[in-house]
Short mmCIF file of C-alpha atoms in Angstrom, two decimals:
data_model
loop_
_atom_site.label_atom_id
_atom_site.label_comp_id
_atom_site.label_asym_id
_atom_site.label_seq_id
_atom_site.Cartn_x
_atom_site.Cartn_y
_atom_site.Cartn_z
CA UNK M 179 -20.96 -20.87 -6.17
CA UNK M 180 -18.19 -17.91 -6.84
CA UNK M 181 -14.64 -19.44 -6.57
CA UNK M 182 -14.61 -15.65 -4.84
CA UNK M 183 -15.79 -17.18 -2.46
CA UNK M 184 -13.66 -20.60 -1.91
CA UNK M 185 -11.86 -20.14 1.69
CA UNK M 186 -8.05 -20.11 1.66
CA UNK M 187 -5.12 -20.46 3.45
CA UNK M 188 -2.52 -17.50 2.98
CA UNK M 189 0.60 -17.96 5.34
CA UNK M 190 -0.71 -19.05 8.93
CA UNK M 191 -4.27 -17.60 8.27
CA UNK M 192 -7.70 -19.08 7.07
CA UNK M 193 -9.53 -16.93 5.12
CA UNK M 194 -13.26 -17.55 4.31
CA UNK M 195 -13.63 -15.82 1.10
CA UNK M 196 -10.49 -14.62 -1.77
CA UNK M 197 -12.45 -10.92 -1.82
CA UNK M 198 -9.28 -8.80 -0.29
CA UNK M 199 -9.98 -5.30 0.76
CA UNK M 200 -7.02 -3.08 -1.33
CA UNK M 201 -5.22 -0.79 0.75
CA UNK M 202 -6.66 2.85 0.01
CA UNK M 203 -5.82 6.04 0.92
CA UNK M 204 -8.81 8.06 2.87
CA UNK M 205 -6.31 11.04 4.83
CA UNK M 206 -8.55 10.59 7.69
CA UNK M 207 -6.12 10.78 10.43
CA UNK M 208 -5.53 13.54 12.37
CA UNK M 209 -2.73 16.22 11.44
CA UNK M 210 -0.65 14.48 14.16
CA UNK M 211 -1.44 10.99 11.85
CA UNK M 212 -3.02 9.52 14.33
CA UNK M 213 -5.70 6.70 13.24
CA UNK M 214 -9.57 7.65 14.83
CA UNK M 215 -12.98 6.08 15.46
CA UNK M 216 -14.08 6.84 11.76
CA UNK M 217 -11.51 4.39 10.43
CA UNK M 218 -12.26 2.13 13.04
CA UNK M 219 -15.83 1.77 11.64
CA UNK M 220 -14.70 1.97 7.85
CA UNK M 221 -12.57 -0.86 8.69
CA UNK M 222 -15.10 -3.03 11.11
CA UNK M 223 -18.17 -2.45 8.45
CA UNK M 224 -15.60 -4.60 5.77
CA UNK M 225 -14.84 -7.06 8.05
CA UNK M 226 -16.78 -9.93 5.68
CA UNK M 227 -13.98 -9.41 3.46
CA UNK M 228 -11.47 -12.38 3.24
CA UNK M 229 -8.59 -10.12 4.39
CA UNK M 230 -8.65 -6.33 5.17
CA UNK M 231 -4.93 -4.91 4.07
CA UNK M 232 -5.03 -1.09 5.98
CA UNK M 233 -4.49 2.10 3.82
CA UNK M 234 -0.88 2.87 3.87
CA UNK M 235 1.21 3.35 6.88
CA UNK M 236 4.51 5.51 7.13
CA UNK M 237 7.20 3.97 9.48
CA UNK M 238 8.27 7.09 10.37
CA UNK M 239 7.91 10.83 10.12
CA UNK M 240 10.05 11.13 6.91
CA UNK M 241 8.55 8.77 5.06
CA UNK M 242 5.02 10.67 4.87
CA UNK M 243 3.90 11.81 1.63
CA UNK M 244 0.31 13.04 1.63
CA UNK M 245 -1.56 14.81 4.26
CA UNK M 246 -3.64 12.98 7.49
CA UNK M 247 -2.34 9.80 6.42
CA UNK M 248 -1.90 7.38 9.68
CA UNK M 249 1.81 6.37 10.89
CA UNK M 250 2.41 3.89 13.24
CA UNK M 251 6.08 4.93 14.87
CA UNK M 252 4.79 6.44 18.22
CA UNK M 253 2.26 4.89 21.24
CA UNK M 254 -0.24 7.15 20.55
CA UNK M 255 -0.82 5.84 17.22
CA UNK M 256 -0.13 2.32 18.70
CA UNK M 257 -3.17 2.70 20.69
CA UNK M 258 -5.38 4.44 18.17
CA UNK M 259 -4.42 1.25 15.75
CA UNK M 260 -5.41 -0.99 18.56
CA UNK M 261 -9.04 0.01 18.47
CA UNK M 262 -9.49 -0.30 14.81
CA UNK M 263 -8.17 -4.16 15.31
CA UNK M 264 -10.05 -4.75 17.96
CA UNK M 265 -13.18 -3.23 15.80
CA UNK M 266 -12.52 -5.40 13.01
CA UNK M 267 -11.77 -8.70 15.53
CA UNK M 268 -15.14 -8.50 17.26
CA UNK M 269 -16.72 -8.65 13.83
CA UNK M 270 -14.91 -11.78 12.96
CA UNK M 271 -12.53 -10.28 10.72
CA UNK M 272 -8.79 -10.18 9.56
CA UNK M 273 -6.77 -7.49 9.23
CA UNK M 274 -2.87 -6.55 8.11
CA UNK M 275 -1.15 -2.92 8.27
CA UNK M 276 0.77 -1.48 5.09
CA UNK M 277 4.09 -0.70 5.98
CA UNK M 278 5.22 3.01 4.03
CA UNK M 279 7.91 4.69 3.17
CA UNK M 280 7.92 7.59 0.74
CA UNK M 281 10.61 8.60 -0.19
CA UNK M 282 11.11 11.23 -3.02
CA UNK M 283 7.58 11.40 -2.90
CA UNK M 284 7.09 13.44 -0.29
CA UNK M 285 7.58 17.87 0.64
CA UNK M 286 9.18 19.82 3.14
CA UNK M 287 5.73 20.52 4.04
CA UNK M 288 4.96 17.63 5.47
CA UNK M 289 8.57 16.69 7.01
CA UNK M 290 10.53 19.98 6.97
CA UNK M 291 13.70 18.50 5.61
CA UNK M 292 14.61 17.41 1.79
CA UNK M 293 12.62 14.03 0.78
CA UNK M 294 15.31 11.23 0.60
CA UNK M 295 16.14 8.55 -1.71
CA UNK M 296 18.66 5.94 -3.09
CA UNK M 297 19.79 8.55 -5.74
CA UNK M 298 19.03 12.48 -6.17
CA UNK M 299 16.70 11.69 -8.86
CA UNK M 300 13.64 13.85 -9.02
CA UNK M 301 10.42 12.75 -10.10
CA UNK M 302 8.69 14.58 -13.55
CA UNK M 303 5.46 14.95 -11.67
CA UNK M 304 3.40 17.51 -9.28
CA UNK M 305 2.91 16.93 -5.55
CA UNK M 306 -0.42 14.92 -5.27
CA UNK M 307 -3.03 17.06 -3.17
CA UNK M 308 -1.21 20.56 -2.74
CA UNK M 309 -2.20 23.88 -3.90
CA UNK M 310 -1.04 26.20 -6.00
CA UNK M 311 0.54 23.48 -7.43
CA UNK M 312 4.10 22.90 -7.23
CA UNK M 313 6.80 20.04 -8.84
CA UNK M 314 8.75 17.46 -6.45
CA UNK M 315 12.22 18.52 -5.35
CA UNK M 316 15.15 16.59 -6.06
CA UNK M 317 15.67 14.44 -3.51
CA UNK M 318 18.89 13.42 -1.52
CA UNK M 319 20.43 10.78 -1.57
CA UNK M 320 20.95 8.42 1.73
CA UNK M 321 24.18 7.45 2.96
CA UNK M 322 24.51 4.27 4.15
CA UNK M 323 23.70 4.17 7.83
CA UNK M 324 20.60 6.36 7.10
CA UNK M 325 19.53 3.28 5.49
CA UNK M 326 20.12 0.64 8.31
CA UNK M 327 18.07 3.35 10.64
CA UNK M 328 15.03 2.99 7.88
CA UNK M 329 15.43 -0.71 7.65
CA UNK M 330 15.09 -1.15 11.72
CA UNK M 331 12.60 1.41 11.34
CA UNK M 332 10.11 -0.51 9.41
CA UNK M 333 11.33 -3.26 11.65
CA UNK M 334 10.02 -0.97 14.66
CA UNK M 335 6.82 -0.66 12.86
CA UNK M 336 6.33 -4.17 12.75
CA UNK M 337 6.87 -4.46 16.48
CA UNK M 338 3.87 -1.54 17.08
CA UNK M 339 1.58 -3.14 14.38
CA UNK M 340 2.11 -6.50 16.53
CA UNK M 341 1.19 -5.36 19.28
CA UNK M 342 -1.85 -3.21 18.57
CA UNK M 343 -3.40 -6.47 17.62
CA UNK M 344 -2.94 -6.84 13.78
CA UNK M 345 -3.10 -9.77 11.99
CA UNK M 346 0.29 -9.53 10.00
CA UNK M 347 1.64 -6.54 7.75
CA UNK M 348 1.66 -6.14 4.46
CA UNK M 349 5.10 -4.30 3.20
CA UNK M 350 4.17 -1.56 0.25
CA UNK M 351 7.09 -2.15 -1.94
CA UNK M 352 5.08 -0.99 -4.74
CA UNK M 353 3.92 2.37 -6.86
CA UNK M 354 6.96 4.41 -6.65
CA UNK M 355 7.88 4.78 -3.10
CA UNK M 356 11.36 3.98 -1.47
CA UNK M 357 11.79 0.38 -1.78
CA UNK M 358 10.17 0.66 -5.52
CA UNK M 359 12.92 3.53 -5.90
CA UNK M 360 15.50 1.32 -4.92
CA UNK M 361 14.29 -1.90 -6.70
CA UNK M 362 14.34 -0.24 -10.16
CA UNK M 363 16.82 1.15 -12.52
CA UNK M 364 16.10 4.98 -13.18
CA UNK M 365 15.83 5.55 -9.86
CA UNK M 366 18.65 3.80 -7.77
CA UNK M 367 21.83 4.76 -9.64
CA UNK M 368 24.00 4.22 -6.67
CA UNK M 369 27.62 2.37 -6.98
CA UNK M 370 28.19 1.12 -3.52
CA UNK M 371 26.18 -2.59 -2.04
CA UNK M 372 22.98 -0.98 -2.48
CA UNK M 373 23.05 0.31 -6.14
CA UNK M 374 23.75 -0.86 -9.55
CA UNK M 375 23.59 -4.62 -10.47
CA UNK M 376 20.41 -6.05 -9.61
CA UNK M 377 21.58 -8.17 -7.06
CA UNK M 378 22.59 -4.52 -5.12
CA UNK M 379 19.11 -2.97 -6.15
CA UNK M 380 17.34 -6.01 -4.46
CA UNK M 381 19.69 -5.54 -0.83
CA UNK M 382 17.46 -2.97 0.39
CA UNK M 383 13.52 -4.17 0.00
CA UNK M 384 14.81 -7.72 0.85
CA UNK M 385 16.71 -6.04 4.50
CA UNK M 386 13.43 -4.55 5.21
CA UNK M 387 11.63 -7.80 4.42
CA UNK M 388 13.81 -9.95 6.52
CA UNK M 389 13.89 -7.40 9.70
CA UNK M 390 9.87 -7.33 9.18
CA UNK M 391 9.89 -11.38 9.05
CA UNK M 392 12.04 -11.59 12.04
CA UNK M 393 9.06 -9.62 13.80
CA UNK M 394 6.43 -11.50 12.26
CA UNK M 395 7.30 -14.58 10.64
CA UNK M 396 7.14 -14.94 7.10
CA UNK M 397 3.42 -17.03 7.41
CA UNK M 398 1.95 -13.22 8.36
CA UNK M 399 3.94 -11.04 5.70
CA UNK M 400 2.78 -9.78 2.62
CA UNK M 401 4.40 -7.59 -0.07
CA UNK M 402 2.90 -5.41 -2.40
CA UNK M 403 4.29 -4.68 -6.03
CA UNK M 404 3.81 -2.74 -8.67
CA UNK M 405 5.24 -4.56 -12.08
CA UNK M 406 4.12 -2.11 -14.23
CA UNK M 407 6.36 0.74 -13.40
CA UNK M 408 3.49 2.84 -14.61
CA UNK M 409 3.48 5.37 -10.68
CA UNK M 410 5.22 8.09 -9.84
CA UNK M 411 7.84 8.57 -13.11
CA UNK M 412 8.83 4.86 -12.57
CA UNK M 413 11.01 2.90 -15.26
CA UNK M 414 13.11 0.11 -15.41
CA UNK M 415 15.47 -1.44 -18.02
CA UNK M 416 13.92 -4.81 -18.02
CA UNK M 417 10.88 -4.91 -15.56
CA UNK M 418 10.52 -8.66 -16.45
CA UNK M 419 14.42 -9.40 -15.23
CA UNK M 420 13.37 -7.12 -12.20
CA UNK M 421 10.38 -8.46 -10.83
CA UNK M 422 11.09 -11.99 -11.47
CA UNK M 423 13.89 -11.47 -9.49
CA UNK M 424 12.37 -10.09 -6.23
CA UNK M 425 9.51 -12.25 -6.60
CA UNK M 426 11.76 -15.81 -6.20
CA UNK M 427 13.88 -13.87 -3.45
CA UNK M 428 10.49 -13.19 -1.45
CA UNK M 429 9.31 -16.70 -2.97
CA UNK M 430 12.71 -18.11 -1.33
CA UNK M 431 11.35 -16.50 1.86
CA UNK M 432 8.48 -17.88 2.49
CA UNK M 433 6.13 -14.97 2.82
CA UNK M 434 2.51 -15.16 3.17
CA UNK M 435 1.52 -13.64 -0.32
CA UNK M 436 2.54 -11.11 -3.06
CA UNK M 437 -0.26 -8.70 -3.73
CA UNK M 438 0.24 -7.19 -7.35
CA UNK M 439 -1.26 -3.95 -8.59
CA UNK M 440 -1.09 -4.72 -12.42
CA UNK M 441 -4.64 -4.05 -14.58
CA UNK M 442 -5.23 -7.14 -16.70
CA UNK M 443 -3.40 -6.08 -20.63
CA UNK M 444 -1.52 -8.33 -23.64
CA UNK M 445 1.37 -6.56 -21.57
CA UNK M 446 0.72 -7.80 -17.97
CA UNK M 447 3.59 -10.06 -16.93
CA UNK M 448 1.37 -11.19 -13.82
CA UNK M 449 1.28 -14.88 -15.16
CA UNK M 450 4.99 -14.72 -15.58
CA UNK M 451 5.37 -13.90 -11.87
CA UNK M 452 2.60 -15.97 -10.30
CA UNK M 453 4.62 -19.30 -11.72
CA UNK M 454 7.53 -18.26 -9.73
CA UNK M 455 6.11 -17.65 -6.33
CA UNK M 456 5.00 -20.82 -4.56
CA UNK M 457 2.46 -18.61 -1.44
CA UNK M 458 -0.93 -16.72 -2.64
CA UNK M 459 -0.58 -14.32 -5.55
CA UNK M 460 -3.04 -11.34 -4.91
CA UNK M 461 -4.15 -9.99 -8.16
CA UNK M 462 -5.61 -5.71 -8.11
CA UNK M 463 -6.40 -2.90 -10.33
CA UNK M 464 -9.80 -2.60 -11.71
CA UNK M 465 -10.78 -6.06 -11.40
CA UNK M 466 -14.82 -7.17 -11.37
CA UNK M 467 -16.36 -9.76 -10.26
CA UNK M 468 -16.55 -11.82 -13.38
CA UNK M 469 -12.92 -10.56 -14.21
CA UNK M 470 -11.76 -11.73 -10.71
CA UNK M 471 -13.62 -14.66 -11.35
CA UNK M 472 -11.83 -15.19 -14.39
CA UNK M 473 -7.78 -14.52 -13.16
CA UNK M 474 -8.70 -17.62 -10.47
CA UNK M 475 -9.73 -19.76 -12.41
CA UNK M 476 -7.14 -19.64 -15.08
CA UNK M 477 -4.56 -20.19 -12.33
CA UNK M 478 -2.99 -16.54 -12.53
CA UNK M 479 -4.16 -15.79 -9.33
CA UNK M 480 -5.42 -16.92 -6.03
CA UNK M 481 -7.50 -14.05 -4.91
CA UNK M 482 -7.99 -10.28 -5.91
CA UNK M 483 -8.03 -7.48 -4.20
CA UNK M 484 -10.66 -5.10 -4.40
CA UNK M 485 -9.87 -0.89 -4.28
CA UNK M 486 -12.30 1.66 -5.19
CA UNK M 487 -15.65 -0.63 -5.10
CA UNK M 488 -14.72 -1.44 -2.16
CA UNK M 489 -14.82 2.28 -0.77
CA UNK M 490 -18.22 2.50 -2.41
CA UNK M 491 -19.15 -0.77 -1.59
CA UNK M 492 -18.76 -1.43 2.43
CA UNK M 493 -21.13 -4.56 1.76
CA UNK M 494 -19.20 -5.67 -1.34
CA UNK M 495 -19.04 -9.23 -0.03
CA UNK M 496 -22.49 -9.57 0.21
CA UNK M 497 -23.29 -7.86 -3.32
CA UNK M 498 -21.07 -10.21 -5.35
CA UNK M 499 -22.59 -12.96 -3.31
CA UNK M 500 -26.68 -11.86 -4.35
CA UNK M 501 -25.88 -10.08 -7.53
CA UNK M 502 -26.96 -6.95 -6.05
CA UNK M 503 -25.80 -3.96 -8.27
CA UNK M 504 -22.74 -2.25 -6.84
CA UNK M 505 -22.77 1.68 -5.97
CA UNK M 506 -20.31 3.46 -7.76
CA UNK M 507 -17.55 5.65 -6.21
CA UNK M 508 -17.35 9.35 -6.59
CA UNK M 509 -13.62 10.65 -8.02
CA UNK M 510 -14.37 13.95 -7.23
CA UNK M 511 -14.43 13.45 -3.28
CA UNK M 512 -11.70 10.99 -2.91
CA UNK M 513 -10.04 12.96 0.37
CA UNK M 514 -11.04 14.04 3.46
CA UNK M 515 -10.13 18.09 4.77
CA UNK M 516 -6.43 18.81 3.89
CA UNK M 517 -5.31 22.37 5.13
CA UNK M 518 -2.69 21.97 2.45
CA UNK M 519 -5.03 23.07 -0.45
CA UNK M 520 -5.36 26.14 -1.05
CA UNK M 521 -7.30 28.21 -3.69
CA UNK M 522 -8.81 24.65 -4.53
CA UNK M 523 -11.60 25.35 -7.76
CA UNK M 524 -14.27 23.33 -5.90
CA UNK M 525 -14.25 23.32 -1.69
CA UNK M 526 -13.87 19.74 -0.11
CA UNK M 527 -16.63 17.70 0.74
CA UNK M 528 -17.86 18.40 4.89
CA UNK M 529 -17.22 16.03 7.36
CA UNK M 530 -20.78 14.57 6.94
CA UNK M 531 -20.39 14.19 2.97
CA UNK M 532 -16.82 12.08 3.44
CA UNK M 533 -18.17 9.91 6.07
CA UNK M 534 -20.91 8.37 3.43
CA UNK M 535 -18.49 5.74 2.86
CA UNK M 536 -19.11 6.40 -1.13
CA UNK M 537 -15.74 7.84 -1.72
CA UNK M 538 -12.20 6.55 -1.81
CA UNK M 539 -8.34 6.31 -3.70
CA UNK M 540 -5.90 3.72 -4.16
CA UNK M 541 -2.56 5.09 -3.28
CA UNK M 542 -0.14 4.99 -6.14
#
């Protein structure tokens, strides 16, 4: 039997297998950021995965950076999410909510305000899913009292997630979003208590982690990292030192898991990070069944999260178990309808088409 089907204890929870649903942005909530029945059906269909991690979900309006991504700051959003957790639990599944703030990876078209960041460093990239194409603008540096307010927003979002019936939460600290911006040296140029030395760059991510642990307990909290520094114009002067320090601090807090988006290559640092973490280490990005089995058997991960293959194969667990050929996702149809796409070369898929579950996108 494949080691992917070995049960595993993650924090306070016992999982039936080591096949994890990676957080996948689908842009399927409504324009008020409220989840819907289509999303409930989507997650319920994947309840055989050992653990579902939801699409990235904004903790406040200022933290939004894509069309039709859900939030968890309002009562309306909370109640809508509760229908999704009920649908998953009714099928015997476990589901964590991913908590998200995009920081500088936003635009005033979504928030009617200038994006915020640890420092006023502009990403050298174009904004996703807006046409005609436009580049990111220079963000506004956050004041210290605003940083404290965002920590509170994460904590409130964690409370709302508990009220909505989730089994835990994952903090999105990866892919060039706000927590990652504070962590990495190219985007954090502050000279106060939140920037400069590595210890100070760690301060905000760890304050968020501690605030969320206060709500859930460490055994129901995960953390998402991207140690390649390869998204949204990110760069760190010493990734091994930076991420080793972060992982070591997260291990001290005894959180349930770290999920690392890092495709396998000769320069991968995941094996080194794994040795620093006492919890469950989940590998992610570009894995097949065979490569997932290998990284687990080699001891460099405890479980594997699957992204795009999970979209086109809601029955991925069954197909892995029975060696059934997989459906491949269609990259041209990754997103739902988007009113911010003007003059697009190709029309967006119809409602009926994107309900087919043969599309998907891993947020980065």
